Short mmCIF file of C-alpha atoms in Angstrom, two decimals:
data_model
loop_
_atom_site.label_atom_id
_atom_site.label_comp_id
_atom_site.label_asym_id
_atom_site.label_seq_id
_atom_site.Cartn_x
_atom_site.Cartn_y
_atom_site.Cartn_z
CA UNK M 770 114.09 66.66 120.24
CA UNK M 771 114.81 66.74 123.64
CA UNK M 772 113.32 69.33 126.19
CA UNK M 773 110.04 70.77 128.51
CA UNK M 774 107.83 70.17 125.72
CA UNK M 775 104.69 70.39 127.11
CA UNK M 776 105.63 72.97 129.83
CA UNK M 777 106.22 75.07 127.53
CA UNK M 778 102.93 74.46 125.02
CA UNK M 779 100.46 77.42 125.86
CA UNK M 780 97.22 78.51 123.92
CA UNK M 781 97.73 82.19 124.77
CA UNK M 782 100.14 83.50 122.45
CA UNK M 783 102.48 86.76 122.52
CA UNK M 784 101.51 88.26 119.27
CA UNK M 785 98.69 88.56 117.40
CA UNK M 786 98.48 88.05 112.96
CA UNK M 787 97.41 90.92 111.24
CA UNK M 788 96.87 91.16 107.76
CA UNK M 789 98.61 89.92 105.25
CA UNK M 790 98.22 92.41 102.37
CA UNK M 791 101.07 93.14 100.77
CA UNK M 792 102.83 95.85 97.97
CA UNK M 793 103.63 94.65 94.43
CA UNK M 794 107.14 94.27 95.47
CA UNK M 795 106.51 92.15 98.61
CA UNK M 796 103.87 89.78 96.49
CA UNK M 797 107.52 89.10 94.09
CA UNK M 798 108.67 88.17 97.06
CA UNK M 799 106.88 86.20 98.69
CA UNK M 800 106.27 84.47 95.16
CA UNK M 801 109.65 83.56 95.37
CA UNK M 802 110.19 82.86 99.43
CA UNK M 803 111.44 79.11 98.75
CA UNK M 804 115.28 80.91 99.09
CA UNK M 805 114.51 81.95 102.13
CA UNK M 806 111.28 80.42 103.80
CA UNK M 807 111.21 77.16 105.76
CA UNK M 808 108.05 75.43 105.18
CA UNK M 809 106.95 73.68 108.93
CA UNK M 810 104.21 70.97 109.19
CA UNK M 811 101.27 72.72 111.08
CA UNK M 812 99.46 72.11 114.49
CA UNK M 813 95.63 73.44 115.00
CA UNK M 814 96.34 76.85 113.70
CA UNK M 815 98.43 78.32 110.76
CA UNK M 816 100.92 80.02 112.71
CA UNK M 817 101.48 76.55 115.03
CA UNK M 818 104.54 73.74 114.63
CA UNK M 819 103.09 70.30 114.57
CA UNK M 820 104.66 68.61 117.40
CA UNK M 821 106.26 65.94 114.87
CA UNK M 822 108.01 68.77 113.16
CA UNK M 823 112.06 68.49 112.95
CA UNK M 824 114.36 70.55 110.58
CA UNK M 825 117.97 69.47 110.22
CA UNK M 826 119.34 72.71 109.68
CA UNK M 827 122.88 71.50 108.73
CA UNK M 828 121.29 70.58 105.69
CA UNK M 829 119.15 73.55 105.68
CA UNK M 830 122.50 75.69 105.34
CA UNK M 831 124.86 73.48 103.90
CA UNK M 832 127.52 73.36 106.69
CA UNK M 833 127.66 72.87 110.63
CA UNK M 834 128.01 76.60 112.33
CA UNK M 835 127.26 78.65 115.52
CA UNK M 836 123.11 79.41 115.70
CA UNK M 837 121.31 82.53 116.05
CA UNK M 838 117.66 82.23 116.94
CA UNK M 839 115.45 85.50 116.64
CA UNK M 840 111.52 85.99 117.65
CA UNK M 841 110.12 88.16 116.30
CA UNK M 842 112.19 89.84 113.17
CA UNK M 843 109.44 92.13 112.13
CA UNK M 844 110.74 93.54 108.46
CA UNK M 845 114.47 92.22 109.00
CA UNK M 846 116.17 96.01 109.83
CA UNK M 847 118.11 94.03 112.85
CA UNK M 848 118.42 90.74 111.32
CA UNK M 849 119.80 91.83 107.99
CA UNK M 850 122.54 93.66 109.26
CA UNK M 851 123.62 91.30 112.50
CA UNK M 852 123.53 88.45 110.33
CA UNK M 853 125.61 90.23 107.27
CA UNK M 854 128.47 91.05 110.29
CA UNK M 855 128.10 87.62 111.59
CA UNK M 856 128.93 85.34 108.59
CA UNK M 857 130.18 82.62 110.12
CA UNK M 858 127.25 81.88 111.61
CA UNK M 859 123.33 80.72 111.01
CA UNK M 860 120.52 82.79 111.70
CA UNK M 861 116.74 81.54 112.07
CA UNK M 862 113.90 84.19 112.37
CA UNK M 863 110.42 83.92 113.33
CA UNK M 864 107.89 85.88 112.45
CA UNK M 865 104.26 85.91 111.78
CA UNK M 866 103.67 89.10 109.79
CA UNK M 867 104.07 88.06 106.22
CA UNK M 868 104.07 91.58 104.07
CA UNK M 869 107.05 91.60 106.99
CA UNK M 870 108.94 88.66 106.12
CA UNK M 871 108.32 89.33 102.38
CA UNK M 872 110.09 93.05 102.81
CA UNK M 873 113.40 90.89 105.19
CA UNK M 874 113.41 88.82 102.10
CA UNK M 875 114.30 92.01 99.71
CA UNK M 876 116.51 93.55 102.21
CA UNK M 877 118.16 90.17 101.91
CA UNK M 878 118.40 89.55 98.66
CA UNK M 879 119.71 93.09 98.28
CA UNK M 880 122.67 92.43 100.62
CA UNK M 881 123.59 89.34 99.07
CA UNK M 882 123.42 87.33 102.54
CA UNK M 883 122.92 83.51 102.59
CA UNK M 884 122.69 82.62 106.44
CA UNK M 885 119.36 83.57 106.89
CA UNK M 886 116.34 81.30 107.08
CA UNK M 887 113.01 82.39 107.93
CA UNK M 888 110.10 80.76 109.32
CA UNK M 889 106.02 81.94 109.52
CA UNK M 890 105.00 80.28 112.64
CA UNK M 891 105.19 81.01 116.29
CA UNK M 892 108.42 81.48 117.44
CA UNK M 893 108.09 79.95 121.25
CA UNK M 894 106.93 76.67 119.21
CA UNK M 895 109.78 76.92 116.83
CA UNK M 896 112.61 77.29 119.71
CA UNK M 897 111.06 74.35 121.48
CA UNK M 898 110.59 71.92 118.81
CA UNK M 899 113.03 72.72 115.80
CA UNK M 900 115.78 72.82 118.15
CA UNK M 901 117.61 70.57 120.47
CA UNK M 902 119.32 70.83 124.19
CA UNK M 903 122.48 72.98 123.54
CA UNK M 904 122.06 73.88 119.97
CA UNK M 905 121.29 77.92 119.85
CA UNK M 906 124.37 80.19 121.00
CA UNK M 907 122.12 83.36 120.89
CA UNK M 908 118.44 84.24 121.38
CA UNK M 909 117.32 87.60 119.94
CA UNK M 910 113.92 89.02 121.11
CA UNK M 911 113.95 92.41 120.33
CA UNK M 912 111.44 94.98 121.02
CA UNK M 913 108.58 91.86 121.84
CA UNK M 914 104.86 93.28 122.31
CA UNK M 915 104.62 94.75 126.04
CA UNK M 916 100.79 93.95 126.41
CA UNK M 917 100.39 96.74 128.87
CA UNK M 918 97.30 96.37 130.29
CA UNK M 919 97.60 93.97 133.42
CA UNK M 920 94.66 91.62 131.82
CA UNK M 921 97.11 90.79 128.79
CA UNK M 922 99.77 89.77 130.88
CA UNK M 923 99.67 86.57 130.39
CA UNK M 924 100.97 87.17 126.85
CA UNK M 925 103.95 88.53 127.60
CA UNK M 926 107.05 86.94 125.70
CA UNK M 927 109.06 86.99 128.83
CA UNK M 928 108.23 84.70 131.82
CA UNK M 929 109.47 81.75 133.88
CA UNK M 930 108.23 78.76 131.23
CA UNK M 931 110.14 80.60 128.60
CA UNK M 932 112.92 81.42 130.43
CA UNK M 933 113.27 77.66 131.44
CA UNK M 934 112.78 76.84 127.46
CA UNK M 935 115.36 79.36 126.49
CA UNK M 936 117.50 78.27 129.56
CA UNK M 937 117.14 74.62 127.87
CA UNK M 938 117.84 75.62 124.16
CA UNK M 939 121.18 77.61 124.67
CA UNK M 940 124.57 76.18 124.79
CA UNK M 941 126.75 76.64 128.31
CA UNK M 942 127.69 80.09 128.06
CA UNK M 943 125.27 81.09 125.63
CA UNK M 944 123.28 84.46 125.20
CA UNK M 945 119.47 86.13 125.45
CA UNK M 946 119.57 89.39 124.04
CA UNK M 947 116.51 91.67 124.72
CA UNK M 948 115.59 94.84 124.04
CA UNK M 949 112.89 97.16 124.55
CA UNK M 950 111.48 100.46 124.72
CA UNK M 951 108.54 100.44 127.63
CA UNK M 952 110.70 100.50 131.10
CA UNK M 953 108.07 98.66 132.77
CA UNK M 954 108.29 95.78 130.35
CA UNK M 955 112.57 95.79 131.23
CA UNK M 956 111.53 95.83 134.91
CA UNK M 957 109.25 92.95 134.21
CA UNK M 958 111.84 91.35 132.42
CA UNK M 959 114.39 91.45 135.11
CA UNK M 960 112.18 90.56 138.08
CA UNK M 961 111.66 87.32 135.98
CA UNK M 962 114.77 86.39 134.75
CA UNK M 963 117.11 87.85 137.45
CA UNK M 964 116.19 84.76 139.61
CA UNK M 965 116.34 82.27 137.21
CA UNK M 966 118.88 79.83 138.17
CA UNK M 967 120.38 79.23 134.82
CA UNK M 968 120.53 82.74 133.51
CA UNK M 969 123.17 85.44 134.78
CA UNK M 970 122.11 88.96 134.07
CA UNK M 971 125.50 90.39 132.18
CA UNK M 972 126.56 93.98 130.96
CA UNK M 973 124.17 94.20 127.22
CA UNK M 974 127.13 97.18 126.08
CA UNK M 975 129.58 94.48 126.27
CA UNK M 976 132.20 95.01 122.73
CA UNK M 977 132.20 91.45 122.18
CA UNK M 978 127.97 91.36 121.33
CA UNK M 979 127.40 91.70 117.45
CA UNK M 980 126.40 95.66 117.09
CA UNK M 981 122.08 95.82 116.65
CA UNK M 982 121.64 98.80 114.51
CA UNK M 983 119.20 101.14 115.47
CA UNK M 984 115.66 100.38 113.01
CA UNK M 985 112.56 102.14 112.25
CA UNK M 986 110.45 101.04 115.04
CA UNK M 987 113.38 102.18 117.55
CA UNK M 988 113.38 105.67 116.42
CA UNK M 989 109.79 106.24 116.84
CA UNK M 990 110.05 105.01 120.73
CA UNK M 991 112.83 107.48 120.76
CA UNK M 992 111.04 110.36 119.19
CA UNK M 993 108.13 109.49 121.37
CA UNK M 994 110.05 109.87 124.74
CA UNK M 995 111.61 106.66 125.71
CA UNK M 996 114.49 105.28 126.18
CA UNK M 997 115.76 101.83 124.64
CA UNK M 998 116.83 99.44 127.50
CA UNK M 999 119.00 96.33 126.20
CA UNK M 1000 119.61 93.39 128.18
CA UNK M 1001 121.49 90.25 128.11
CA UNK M 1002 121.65 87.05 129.94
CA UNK M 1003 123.96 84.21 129.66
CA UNK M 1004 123.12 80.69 129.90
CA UNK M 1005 124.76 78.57 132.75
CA UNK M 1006 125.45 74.74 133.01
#
């Protein structure tokens, strides 16, 4: 793999693992999670990538295609559906929650959709060393933690080293897609990433983006006052 690798290696971490009880129905599932469930070689912790870790994901899917990255796919609601409109392409999701990737695999099993691949580690590892220069032609982060309090800023999802990872990772001309429900965590975003110089902030209502349904999480922000702000950069040369 080629890339910032150690730029982008941090200790402090954007999420935090809760716990991984889970429902009869999710325990079936995750029973079963080879289908679905990319098993990584781990680092120091159990949601880390071992920096040796490599994943040919031609193989993976069984055919060379466009692919979709996405941090942070919480129980699938976005993933499921974007990916079932977007077969002719490959979607990898991180996610650390596992009752949460056990309840994505249902949803798609149910739907019958085969281009999905999930992984249980840290997705800022994953992106930097499961992927190459110029392999990813969208990045999803929807609705990352906004770690309010100024003291937990450093956690943040969005900032200059990832922007320079992400930057890295897309092809020419490929996309970030963010959205989020906290307008001082879009303001945040765009202060950071409206400078970058390989990222062009670009109209996130555009027809041409695959439609993100609206999911569960969403319509309690809405219910609770605030608005959804979606953004979109594009990656240049």
């Amino acid at each position: 793999m080629t890339g910032p690798d150690q730029r982008t290696h941090r200790e402090v971490v954007s999420f935090v693992r809760r716990s991984t009880r889970m429902n009869p129905s999710q325990e079936r599932a995750w029973a079963n999670r080879e289908r679905y469930l990319i098993e990584v070689p781990r680092a120091a912790t159990s949601t880390s990538i071992a920096e040796t870790a490599a994943v040919g994901w031609p193989a993976v899917f069984g055919r060379r295609a466009e692919l979709v990255v996405e941090i942070g796919s919480g129980t699938g609601d976005s993933l499921v559906a974007m990916a079932g409109a977007a077969p002719d392409r490959d979607h990898v999701a991180f996610e650390v929650f596992r009752p949460a990737l056990a309840s994505t695999m249902i949803k798609l099993q149910q739907a019958g959709i085969e281009n999905v691949r999930l992984v249980d580690a840290n997705g800022v590892e994953g992106l930097n060393r499961l992927f190459g220069t110029g392999s990813v032609t969208e990045l999803w982060t929807f609705f990352p933690d906004p770690w309010h309090k100024s003291r937990h800023h450093k956690r943040r999802l969005v900032s200059t080293e990832f922007a320079d990872l992400v930057a890295d990772r897309l092809v020419p001309g490929g996309l970030w897609r963010i959205a989020t429900d906290w307008a001082d965590y879009a303001e945040h975003c765009r202060e950071v990433l409206d400078p970058h110089p390989r990222l062009v902030n670009v109209d996130a209502d555009s027809s041409d983006l695959t439609p993100r349904p609206e999911t569960k999480y969403e319509r309690r922000g809405v219910a609770a006052g605030r608005a959804v702000i979606e953004l979109a950069y594009r990656s240049m040369p």
